[in-house]
CSV table of C-alpha atoms in Angstrom, one decimal:
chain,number,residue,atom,x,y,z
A,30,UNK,CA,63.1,-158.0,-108.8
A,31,UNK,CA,65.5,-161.0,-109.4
A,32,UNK,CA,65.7,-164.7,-109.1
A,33,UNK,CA,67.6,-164.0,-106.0
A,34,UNK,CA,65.3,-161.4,-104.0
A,35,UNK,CA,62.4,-163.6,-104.9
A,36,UNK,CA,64.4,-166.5,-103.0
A,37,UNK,CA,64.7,-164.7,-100.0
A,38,UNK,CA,61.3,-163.6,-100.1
A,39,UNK,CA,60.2,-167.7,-100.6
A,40,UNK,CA,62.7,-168.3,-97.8
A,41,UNK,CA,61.5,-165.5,-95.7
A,42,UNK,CA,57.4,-166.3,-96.1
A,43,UNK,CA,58.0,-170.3,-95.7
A,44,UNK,CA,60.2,-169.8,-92.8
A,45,UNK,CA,63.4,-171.9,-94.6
A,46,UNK,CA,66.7,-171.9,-95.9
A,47,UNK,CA,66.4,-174.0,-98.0
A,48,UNK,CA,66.9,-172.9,-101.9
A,49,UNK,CA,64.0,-173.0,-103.6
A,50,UNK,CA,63.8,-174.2,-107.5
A,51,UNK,CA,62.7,-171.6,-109.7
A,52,UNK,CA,60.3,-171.8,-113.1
A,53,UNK,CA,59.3,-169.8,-115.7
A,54,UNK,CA,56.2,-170.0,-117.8
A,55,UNK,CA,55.7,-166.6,-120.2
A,56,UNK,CA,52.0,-165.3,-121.2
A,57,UNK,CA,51.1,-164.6,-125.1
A,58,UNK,CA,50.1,-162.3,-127.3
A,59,UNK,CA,48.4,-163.7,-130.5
A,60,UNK,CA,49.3,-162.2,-133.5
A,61,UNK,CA,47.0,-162.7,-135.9
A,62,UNK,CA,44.2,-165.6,-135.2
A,63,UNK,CA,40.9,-164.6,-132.8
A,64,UNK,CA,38.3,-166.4,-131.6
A,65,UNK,CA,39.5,-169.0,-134.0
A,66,UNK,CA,41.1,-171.7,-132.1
A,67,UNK,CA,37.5,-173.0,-130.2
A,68,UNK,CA,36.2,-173.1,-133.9
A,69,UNK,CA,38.6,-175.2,-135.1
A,70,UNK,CA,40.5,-172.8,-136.6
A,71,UNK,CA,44.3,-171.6,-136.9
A,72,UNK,CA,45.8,-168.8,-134.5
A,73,UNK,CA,49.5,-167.6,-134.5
A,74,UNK,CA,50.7,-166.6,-131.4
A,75,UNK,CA,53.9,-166.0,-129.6
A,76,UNK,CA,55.1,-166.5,-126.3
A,77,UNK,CA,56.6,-163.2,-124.3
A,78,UNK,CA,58.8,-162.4,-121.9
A,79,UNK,CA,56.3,-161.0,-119.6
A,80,UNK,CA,55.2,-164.2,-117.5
A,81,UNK,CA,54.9,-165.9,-114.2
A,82,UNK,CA,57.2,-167.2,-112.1
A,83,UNK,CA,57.1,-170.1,-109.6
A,84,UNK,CA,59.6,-171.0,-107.1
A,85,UNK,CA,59.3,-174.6,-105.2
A,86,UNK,CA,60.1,-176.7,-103.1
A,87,UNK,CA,58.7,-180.4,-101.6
A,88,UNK,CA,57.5,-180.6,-97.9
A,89,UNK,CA,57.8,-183.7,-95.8
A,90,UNK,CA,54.3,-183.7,-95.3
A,91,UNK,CA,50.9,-183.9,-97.6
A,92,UNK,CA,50.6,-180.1,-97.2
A,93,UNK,CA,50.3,-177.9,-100.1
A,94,UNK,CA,51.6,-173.9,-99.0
A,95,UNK,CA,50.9,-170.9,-102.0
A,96,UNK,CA,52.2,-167.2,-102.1
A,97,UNK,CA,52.1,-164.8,-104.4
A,98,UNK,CA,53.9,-162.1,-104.6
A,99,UNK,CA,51.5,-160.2,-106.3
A,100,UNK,CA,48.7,-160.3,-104.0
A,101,UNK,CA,50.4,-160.5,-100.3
A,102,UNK,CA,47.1,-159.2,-98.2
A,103,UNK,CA,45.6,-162.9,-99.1
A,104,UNK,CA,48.8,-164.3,-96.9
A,105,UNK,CA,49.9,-167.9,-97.6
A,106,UNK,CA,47.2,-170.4,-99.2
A,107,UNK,CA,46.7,-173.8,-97.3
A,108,UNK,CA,45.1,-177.1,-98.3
A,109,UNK,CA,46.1,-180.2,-98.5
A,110,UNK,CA,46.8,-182.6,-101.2
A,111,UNK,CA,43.7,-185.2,-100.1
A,112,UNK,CA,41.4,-182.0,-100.6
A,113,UNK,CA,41.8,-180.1,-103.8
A,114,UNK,CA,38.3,-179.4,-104.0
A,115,UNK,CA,37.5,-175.6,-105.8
A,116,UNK,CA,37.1,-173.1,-102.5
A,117,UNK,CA,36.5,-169.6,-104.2
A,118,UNK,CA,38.3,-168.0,-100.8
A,119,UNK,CA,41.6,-169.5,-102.7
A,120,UNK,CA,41.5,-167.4,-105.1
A,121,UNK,CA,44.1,-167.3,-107.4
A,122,UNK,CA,45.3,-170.2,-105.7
A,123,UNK,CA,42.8,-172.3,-107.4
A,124,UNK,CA,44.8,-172.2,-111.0
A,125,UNK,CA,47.8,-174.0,-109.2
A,126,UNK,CA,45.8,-176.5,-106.7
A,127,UNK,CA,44.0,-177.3,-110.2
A,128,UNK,CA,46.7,-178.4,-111.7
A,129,UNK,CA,47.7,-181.5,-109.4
A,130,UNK,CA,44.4,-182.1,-109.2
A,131,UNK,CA,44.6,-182.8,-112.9
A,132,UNK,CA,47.8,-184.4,-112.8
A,133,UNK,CA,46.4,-186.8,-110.2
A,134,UNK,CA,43.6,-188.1,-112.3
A,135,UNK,CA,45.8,-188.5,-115.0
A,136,UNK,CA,48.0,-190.8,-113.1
A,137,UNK,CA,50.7,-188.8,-111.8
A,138,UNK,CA,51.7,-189.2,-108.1
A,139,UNK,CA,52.6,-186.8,-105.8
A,140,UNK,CA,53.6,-188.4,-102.5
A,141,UNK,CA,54.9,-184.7,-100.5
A,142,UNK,CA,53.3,-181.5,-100.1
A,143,UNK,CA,55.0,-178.4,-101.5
A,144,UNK,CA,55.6,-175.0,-100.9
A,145,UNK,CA,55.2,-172.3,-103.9
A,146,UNK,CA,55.8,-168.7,-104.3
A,147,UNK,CA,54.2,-167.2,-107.3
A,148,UNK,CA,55.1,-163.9,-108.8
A,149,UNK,CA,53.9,-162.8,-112.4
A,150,UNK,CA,54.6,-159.7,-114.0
A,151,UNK,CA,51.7,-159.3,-116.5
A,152,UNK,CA,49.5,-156.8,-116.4
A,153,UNK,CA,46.5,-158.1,-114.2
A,154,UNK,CA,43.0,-158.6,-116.2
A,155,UNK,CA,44.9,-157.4,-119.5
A,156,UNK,CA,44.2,-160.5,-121.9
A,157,UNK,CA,47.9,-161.3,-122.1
A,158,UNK,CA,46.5,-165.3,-120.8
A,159,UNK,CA,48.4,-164.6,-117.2
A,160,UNK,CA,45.9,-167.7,-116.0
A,161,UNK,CA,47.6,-170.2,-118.4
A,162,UNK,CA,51.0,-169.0,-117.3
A,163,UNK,CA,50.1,-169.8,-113.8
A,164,UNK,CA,48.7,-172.8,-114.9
A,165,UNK,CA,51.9,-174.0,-116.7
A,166,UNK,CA,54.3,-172.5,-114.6
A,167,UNK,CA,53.0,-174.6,-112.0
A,168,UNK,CA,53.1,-177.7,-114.6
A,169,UNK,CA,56.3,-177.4,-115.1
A,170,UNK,CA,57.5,-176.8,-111.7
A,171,UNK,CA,55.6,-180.0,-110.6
A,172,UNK,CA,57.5,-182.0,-113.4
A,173,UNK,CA,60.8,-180.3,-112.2
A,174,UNK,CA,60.3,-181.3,-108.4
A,175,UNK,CA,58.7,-184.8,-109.0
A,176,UNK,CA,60.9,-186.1,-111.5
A,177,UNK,CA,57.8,-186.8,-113.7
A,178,UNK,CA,58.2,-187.2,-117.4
A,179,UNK,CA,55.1,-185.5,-118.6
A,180,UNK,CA,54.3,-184.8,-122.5
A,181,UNK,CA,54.6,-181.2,-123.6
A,182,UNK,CA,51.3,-182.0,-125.4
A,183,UNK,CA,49.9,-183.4,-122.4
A,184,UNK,CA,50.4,-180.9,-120.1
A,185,UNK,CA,49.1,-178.2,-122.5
A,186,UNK,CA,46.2,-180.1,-122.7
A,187,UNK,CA,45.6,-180.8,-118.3
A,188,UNK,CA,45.7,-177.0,-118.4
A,189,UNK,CA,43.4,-176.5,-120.3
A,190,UNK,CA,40.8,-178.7,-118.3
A,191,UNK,CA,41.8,-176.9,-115.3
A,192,UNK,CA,40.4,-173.6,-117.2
A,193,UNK,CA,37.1,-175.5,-118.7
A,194,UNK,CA,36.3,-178.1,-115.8
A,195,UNK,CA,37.9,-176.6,-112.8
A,196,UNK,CA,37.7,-173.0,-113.1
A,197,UNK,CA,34.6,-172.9,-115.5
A,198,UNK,CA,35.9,-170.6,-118.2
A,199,UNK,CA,35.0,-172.2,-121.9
A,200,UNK,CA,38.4,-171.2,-123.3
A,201,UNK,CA,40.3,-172.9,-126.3
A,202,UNK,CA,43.5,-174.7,-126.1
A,203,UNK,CA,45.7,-172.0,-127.7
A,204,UNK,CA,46.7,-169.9,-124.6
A,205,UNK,CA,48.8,-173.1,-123.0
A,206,UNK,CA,49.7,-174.2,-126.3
A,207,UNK,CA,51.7,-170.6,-127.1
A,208,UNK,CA,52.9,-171.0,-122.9
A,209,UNK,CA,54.1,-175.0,-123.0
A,210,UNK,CA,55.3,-174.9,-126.5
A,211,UNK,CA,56.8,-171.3,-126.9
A,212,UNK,CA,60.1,-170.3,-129.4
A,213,UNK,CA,62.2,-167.7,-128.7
A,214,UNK,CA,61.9,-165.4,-132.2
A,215,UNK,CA,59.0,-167.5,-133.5
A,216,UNK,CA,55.4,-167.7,-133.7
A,217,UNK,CA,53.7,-170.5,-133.4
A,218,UNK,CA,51.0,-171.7,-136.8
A,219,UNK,CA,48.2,-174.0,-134.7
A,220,UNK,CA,45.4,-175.8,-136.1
A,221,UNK,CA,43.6,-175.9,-132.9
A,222,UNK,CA,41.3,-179.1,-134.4
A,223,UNK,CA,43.9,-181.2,-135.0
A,224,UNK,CA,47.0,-179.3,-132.7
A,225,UNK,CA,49.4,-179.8,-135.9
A,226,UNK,CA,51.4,-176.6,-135.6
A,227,UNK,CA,54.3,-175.0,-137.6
A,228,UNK,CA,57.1,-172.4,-136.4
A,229,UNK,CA,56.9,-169.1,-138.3
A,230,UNK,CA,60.8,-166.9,-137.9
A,231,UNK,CA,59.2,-163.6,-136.5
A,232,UNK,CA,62.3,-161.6,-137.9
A,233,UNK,CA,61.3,-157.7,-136.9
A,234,UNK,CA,64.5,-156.4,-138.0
A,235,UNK,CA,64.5,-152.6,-137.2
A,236,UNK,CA,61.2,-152.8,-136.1
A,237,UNK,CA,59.4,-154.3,-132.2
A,238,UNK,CA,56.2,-155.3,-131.3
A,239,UNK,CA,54.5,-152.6,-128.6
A,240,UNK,CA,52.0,-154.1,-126.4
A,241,UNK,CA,49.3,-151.2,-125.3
A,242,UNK,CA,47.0,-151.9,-122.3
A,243,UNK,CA,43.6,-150.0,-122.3
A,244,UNK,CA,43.6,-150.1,-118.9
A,245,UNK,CA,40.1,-151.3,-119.0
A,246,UNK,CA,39.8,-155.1,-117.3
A,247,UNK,CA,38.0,-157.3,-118.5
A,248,UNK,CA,37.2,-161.4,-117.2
A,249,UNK,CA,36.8,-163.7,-119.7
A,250,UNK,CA,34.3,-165.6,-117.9
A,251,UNK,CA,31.6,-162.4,-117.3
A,252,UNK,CA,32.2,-161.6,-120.9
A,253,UNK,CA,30.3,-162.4,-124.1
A,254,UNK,CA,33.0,-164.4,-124.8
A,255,UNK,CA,30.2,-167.5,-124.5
A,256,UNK,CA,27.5,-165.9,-126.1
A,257,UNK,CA,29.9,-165.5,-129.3
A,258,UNK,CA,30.4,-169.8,-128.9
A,259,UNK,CA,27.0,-170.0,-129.0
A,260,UNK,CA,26.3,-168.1,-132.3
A,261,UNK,CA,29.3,-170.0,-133.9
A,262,UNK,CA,27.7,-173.0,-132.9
A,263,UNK,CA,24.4,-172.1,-134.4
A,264,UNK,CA,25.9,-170.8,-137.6
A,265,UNK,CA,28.1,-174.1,-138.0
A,266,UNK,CA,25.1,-176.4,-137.6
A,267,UNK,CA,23.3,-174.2,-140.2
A,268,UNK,CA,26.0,-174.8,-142.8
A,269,UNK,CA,26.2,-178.7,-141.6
A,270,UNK,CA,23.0,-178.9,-143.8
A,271,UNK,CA,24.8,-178.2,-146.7
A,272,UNK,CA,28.4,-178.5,-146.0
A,273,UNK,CA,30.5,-181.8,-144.9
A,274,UNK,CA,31.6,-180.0,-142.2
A,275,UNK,CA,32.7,-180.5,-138.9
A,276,UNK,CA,34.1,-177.2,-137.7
A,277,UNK,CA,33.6,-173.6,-139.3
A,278,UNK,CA,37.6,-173.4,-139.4
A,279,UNK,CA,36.8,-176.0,-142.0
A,280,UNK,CA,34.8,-174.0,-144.3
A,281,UNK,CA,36.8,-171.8,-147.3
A,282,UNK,CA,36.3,-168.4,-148.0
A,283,UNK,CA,34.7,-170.1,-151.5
A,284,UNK,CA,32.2,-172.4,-149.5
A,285,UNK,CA,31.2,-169.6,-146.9
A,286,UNK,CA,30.3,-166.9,-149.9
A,287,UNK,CA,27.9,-169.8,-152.0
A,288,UNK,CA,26.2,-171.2,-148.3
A,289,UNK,CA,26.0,-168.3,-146.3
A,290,UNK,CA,22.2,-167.5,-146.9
A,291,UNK,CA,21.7,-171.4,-145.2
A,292,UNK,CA,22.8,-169.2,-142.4
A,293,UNK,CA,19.1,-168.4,-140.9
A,294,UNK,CA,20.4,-165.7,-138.4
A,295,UNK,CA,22.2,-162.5,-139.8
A,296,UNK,CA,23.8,-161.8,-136.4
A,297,UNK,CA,25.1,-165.4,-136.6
A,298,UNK,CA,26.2,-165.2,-140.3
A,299,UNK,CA,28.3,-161.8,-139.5
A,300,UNK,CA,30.4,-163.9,-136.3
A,301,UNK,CA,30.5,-166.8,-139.4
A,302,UNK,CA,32.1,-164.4,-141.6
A,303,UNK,CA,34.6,-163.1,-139.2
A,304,UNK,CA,35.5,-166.9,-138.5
A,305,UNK,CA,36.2,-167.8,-141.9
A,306,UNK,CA,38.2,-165.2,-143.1
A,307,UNK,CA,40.3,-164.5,-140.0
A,308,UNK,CA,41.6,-168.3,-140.4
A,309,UNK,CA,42.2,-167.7,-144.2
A,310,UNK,CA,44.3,-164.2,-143.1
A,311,UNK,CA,45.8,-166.5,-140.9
A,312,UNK,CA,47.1,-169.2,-143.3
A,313,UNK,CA,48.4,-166.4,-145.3
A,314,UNK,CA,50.5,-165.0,-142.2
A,315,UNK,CA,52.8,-167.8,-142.2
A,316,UNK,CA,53.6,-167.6,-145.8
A,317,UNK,CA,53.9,-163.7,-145.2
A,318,UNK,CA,56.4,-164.3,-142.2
A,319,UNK,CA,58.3,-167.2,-144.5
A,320,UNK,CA,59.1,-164.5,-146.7
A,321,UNK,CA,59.7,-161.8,-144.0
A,322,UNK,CA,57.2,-159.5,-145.9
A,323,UNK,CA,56.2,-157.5,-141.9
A,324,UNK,CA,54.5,-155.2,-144.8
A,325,UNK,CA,52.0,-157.7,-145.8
A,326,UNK,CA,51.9,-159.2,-142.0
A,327,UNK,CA,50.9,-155.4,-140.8
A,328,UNK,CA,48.2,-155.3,-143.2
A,329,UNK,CA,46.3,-158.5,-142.0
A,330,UNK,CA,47.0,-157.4,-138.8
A,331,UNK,CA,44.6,-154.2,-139.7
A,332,UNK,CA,42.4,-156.5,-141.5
A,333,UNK,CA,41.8,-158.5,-138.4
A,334,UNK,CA,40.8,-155.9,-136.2
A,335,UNK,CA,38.1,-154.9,-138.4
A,336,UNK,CA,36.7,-157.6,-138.5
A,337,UNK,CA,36.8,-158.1,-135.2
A,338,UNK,CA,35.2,-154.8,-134.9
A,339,UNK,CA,32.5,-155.3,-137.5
A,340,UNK,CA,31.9,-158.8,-137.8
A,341,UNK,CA,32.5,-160.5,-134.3
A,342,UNK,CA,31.9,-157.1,-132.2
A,343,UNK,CA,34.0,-157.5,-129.2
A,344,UNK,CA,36.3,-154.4,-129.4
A,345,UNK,CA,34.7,-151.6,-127.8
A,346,UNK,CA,35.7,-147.7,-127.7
A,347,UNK,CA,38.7,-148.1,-125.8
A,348,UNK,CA,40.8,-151.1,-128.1
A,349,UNK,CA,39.2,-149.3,-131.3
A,350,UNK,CA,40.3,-146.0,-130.3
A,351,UNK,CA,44.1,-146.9,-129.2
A,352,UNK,CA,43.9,-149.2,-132.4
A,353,UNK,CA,42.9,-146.3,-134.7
A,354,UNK,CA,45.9,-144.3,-132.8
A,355,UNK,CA,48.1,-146.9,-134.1
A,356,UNK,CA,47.4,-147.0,-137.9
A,357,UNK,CA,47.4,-143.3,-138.3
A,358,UNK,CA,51.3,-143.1,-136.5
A,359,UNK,CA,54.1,-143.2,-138.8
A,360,UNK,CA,56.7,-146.2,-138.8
A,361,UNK,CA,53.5,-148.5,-137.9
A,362,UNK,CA,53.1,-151.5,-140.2
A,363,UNK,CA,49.8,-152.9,-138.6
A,364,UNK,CA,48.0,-153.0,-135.1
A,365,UNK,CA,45.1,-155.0,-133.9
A,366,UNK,CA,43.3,-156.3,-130.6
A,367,UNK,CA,44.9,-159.2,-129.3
A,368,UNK,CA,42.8,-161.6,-126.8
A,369,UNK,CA,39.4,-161.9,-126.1
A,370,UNK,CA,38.5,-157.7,-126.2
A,371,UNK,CA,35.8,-156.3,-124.0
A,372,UNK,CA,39.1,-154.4,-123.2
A,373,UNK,CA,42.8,-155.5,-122.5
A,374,UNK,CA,45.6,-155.6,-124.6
A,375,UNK,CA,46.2,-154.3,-128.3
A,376,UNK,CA,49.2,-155.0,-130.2
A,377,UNK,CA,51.1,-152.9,-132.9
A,378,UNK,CA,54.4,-153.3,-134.9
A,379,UNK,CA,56.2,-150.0,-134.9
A,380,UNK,CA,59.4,-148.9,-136.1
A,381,UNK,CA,61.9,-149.2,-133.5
A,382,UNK,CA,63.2,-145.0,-134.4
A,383,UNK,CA,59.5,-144.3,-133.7
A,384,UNK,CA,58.9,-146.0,-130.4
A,385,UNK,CA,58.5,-142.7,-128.2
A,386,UNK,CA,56.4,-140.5,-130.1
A,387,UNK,CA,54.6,-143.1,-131.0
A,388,UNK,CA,53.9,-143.8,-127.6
A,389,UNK,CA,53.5,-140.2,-126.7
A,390,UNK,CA,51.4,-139.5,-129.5
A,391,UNK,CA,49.0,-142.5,-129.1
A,392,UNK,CA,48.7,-141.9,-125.1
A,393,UNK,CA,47.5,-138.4,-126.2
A,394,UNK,CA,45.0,-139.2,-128.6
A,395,UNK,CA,43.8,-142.0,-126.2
A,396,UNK,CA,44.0,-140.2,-122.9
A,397,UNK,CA,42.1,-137.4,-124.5
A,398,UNK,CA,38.8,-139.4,-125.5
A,399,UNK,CA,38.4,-142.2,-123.0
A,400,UNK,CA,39.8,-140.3,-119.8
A,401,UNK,CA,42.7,-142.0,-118.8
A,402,UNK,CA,46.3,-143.2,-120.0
A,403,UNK,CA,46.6,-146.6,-121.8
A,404,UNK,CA,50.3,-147.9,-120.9
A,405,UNK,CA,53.0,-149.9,-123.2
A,406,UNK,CA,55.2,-152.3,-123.2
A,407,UNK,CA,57.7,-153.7,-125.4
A,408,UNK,CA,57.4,-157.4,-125.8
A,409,UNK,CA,59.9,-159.5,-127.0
A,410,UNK,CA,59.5,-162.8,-128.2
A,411,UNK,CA,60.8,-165.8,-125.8
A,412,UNK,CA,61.2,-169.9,-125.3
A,413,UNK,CA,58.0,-171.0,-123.4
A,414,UNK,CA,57.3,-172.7,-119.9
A,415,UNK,CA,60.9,-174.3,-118.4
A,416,UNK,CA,62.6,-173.9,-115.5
A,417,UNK,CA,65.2,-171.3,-115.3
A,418,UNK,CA,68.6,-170.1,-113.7
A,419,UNK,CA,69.8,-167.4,-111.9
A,420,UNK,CA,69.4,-164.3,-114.1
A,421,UNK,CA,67.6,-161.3,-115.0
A,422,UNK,CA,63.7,-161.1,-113.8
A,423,UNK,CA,61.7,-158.8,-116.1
């Protein structure tokens, strides 16, 4: 599918022929960097080609239209732009009505309706963020049709109170920071405290980065994503006894080993540990990226998901078993869980020559103890949210 069939699918659904303006807003893997960013941490992810696509136009009236491409039994989405209350019959529709919402209470004005046709080509469920890419793809798209000069920062930051306030998930800001302020060939260094961030080349020479999908879903919000907040939160205000500290991504690998036993819960001290050492490993990414040493990069990479395995527990069989696949394939510098876990997406950096058997091999071992086939993809590493022109649709 192209920018041009999904034209004449917007002009076929809203009954126009009128061209529609088309917008592009990628989803993310995060390289190194988990369950950092909402403890003040650093992450370093990227944006990919893989992403959602929105295609507007203004009405003359106060009407707001959706359709996504994706999911055509739920027909076209109606409500108006005097009642963007949450309906959970909306759906999916709810990520783009809360986004004016948003944009309304921060001042922005939208005097016409519009009509939107959504299509996204991430892997549903698979912890690639394909909510934020909605989220900003309809950001941007409402700064393209509106004329509205909006701060990149800004924006980034409206979506993310669509996810906390609006759709009631507790996420972090690093999923539309990666979407709004993506670099094609570049990760992205953020301090997620203070939102200082650096651009790291992500030169893979001979070598790609393979995206593998368990195939097992899993939602953020019925997760124990909240329950690991929590302990984070108790740990931190154990070591705010002791330590001038305001976040844990404060604390040093120095000050976590001499004030860990202030740490009253072992279960808490464990999700502490991962914290702490995860931002260090991602400090040191950068410099490992600076210098183009993938080598090094790979093994944090297997150092992360270890700890997320050990320490912060939210891998489960199916990411440690398509992880362990990885490492033990030749041509693979480093492979980890990328996301939330409780399934989705791992990712691995394999030598371009060793691509197939790698995936052949890995699908094997995979398919053979959990029961069914993981699938890949190969990501590559593009400019974040924008509006785009007539060309290929990946």
């Amino acid at each position: 599918m192209n920018i041009r069939k999904l034209t004449k699918k917007f002009q076929e659904k809203f009954s126009t022929f009128q061209t529609p303006r088309p917008f592009f807003a990628p989803g993310r893997i995060n390289l190194i960097g988990e369950h950092t960013d909402y403890n003040g941490g650093h992450v370093l992810p990227a944006s990919i080609s893989f992403g959602t696509y929105a295609l507007g136009l203004k009405r003359q009236d106060r009407k707001l239209r959706f359709y996504s491409v994706n999911f055509p039994d739920t027909g076209i989405m109606e409500c108006d732009l005097d009642d963007l209350i949450y309906q959970k019959a909306h759906e999916w529709a709810n990520y783009p009505k809360g986004m004016i919402l948003y944009l309304q209470k921060a001042g922005y004005q939208f005097d016409h309706g519009i009509d939107v046709l959504f299509y996204g080509n991430i892997p549903n469920s698979a912890g690639l963020s394909s909510s934020a890419s909605i989220e900003m793809a309809m950001g941007v798209l409402l700064e393209g049709l509106f004329e509205l000069n909006i701060d990149r920062i800004d924006l980034i930051r409206i979506g993310q109170k669509v996810e906390n306030n609006y759709i009631g998930v507790n996420s972090g800001i690093m999923d539309q920071f990666a979407i709004g302020m993506g670099k094609q060939d570049h990760a992205i260094l953020l301090n997620c405290q203070t939102l200082n961030y650096q651009c790291a080349p992500l030169i893979l020479g001979d070598h790609v980065i393979i995206i593998m999908n368990t195939n097992k879903q899993r939602t953020l919000a019925g997760s124990k994503y909240n329950e690991r907040r929590t302990q984070c939160e108790a740990a931190l205000s154990d070591l705010q006894t002791v330590l001038p500290i305001q976040t844990l991504g404060n604390v040093t690998i120095d000050a976590f080993e001499n004030n860990q036993r202030f740490i009253k819960n072992e279960i808490n001290r464990k999700r502490a540990r991962h914290i702490v050492y995860e931002n260090a490993r991602t400090i040191e990414a950068l410099e490992r990226l600076n210098q183009n040493d993938l080598i090094a990069f790979g093994k944090l990479m297997n150092a992360s998901h270890i700890s997320l395995r050990d320490n912060y527990e939210v891998s489960g069989i199916e990411l440690d078993t398509i992880v362990e696949a990885a490492w033990n394939q030749p041509g693979v510098l480093g492979a980890r869980m990328t996301g939330a876990g409780f399934g989705g997406c791992a990712i691995a950096i394999v030598a371009r020559e060793e691509v197939e058997k790698f995936k052949n091999i890995v699908s094997a071992v995979y398919t053979e103890k959990i029961g069914y086939a993981p699938t890949f993809y190969m990501a590559e590493i593009c400019d974040g949210a924008k509006e785009v022109t007539e060309g290929a649709l990946k």
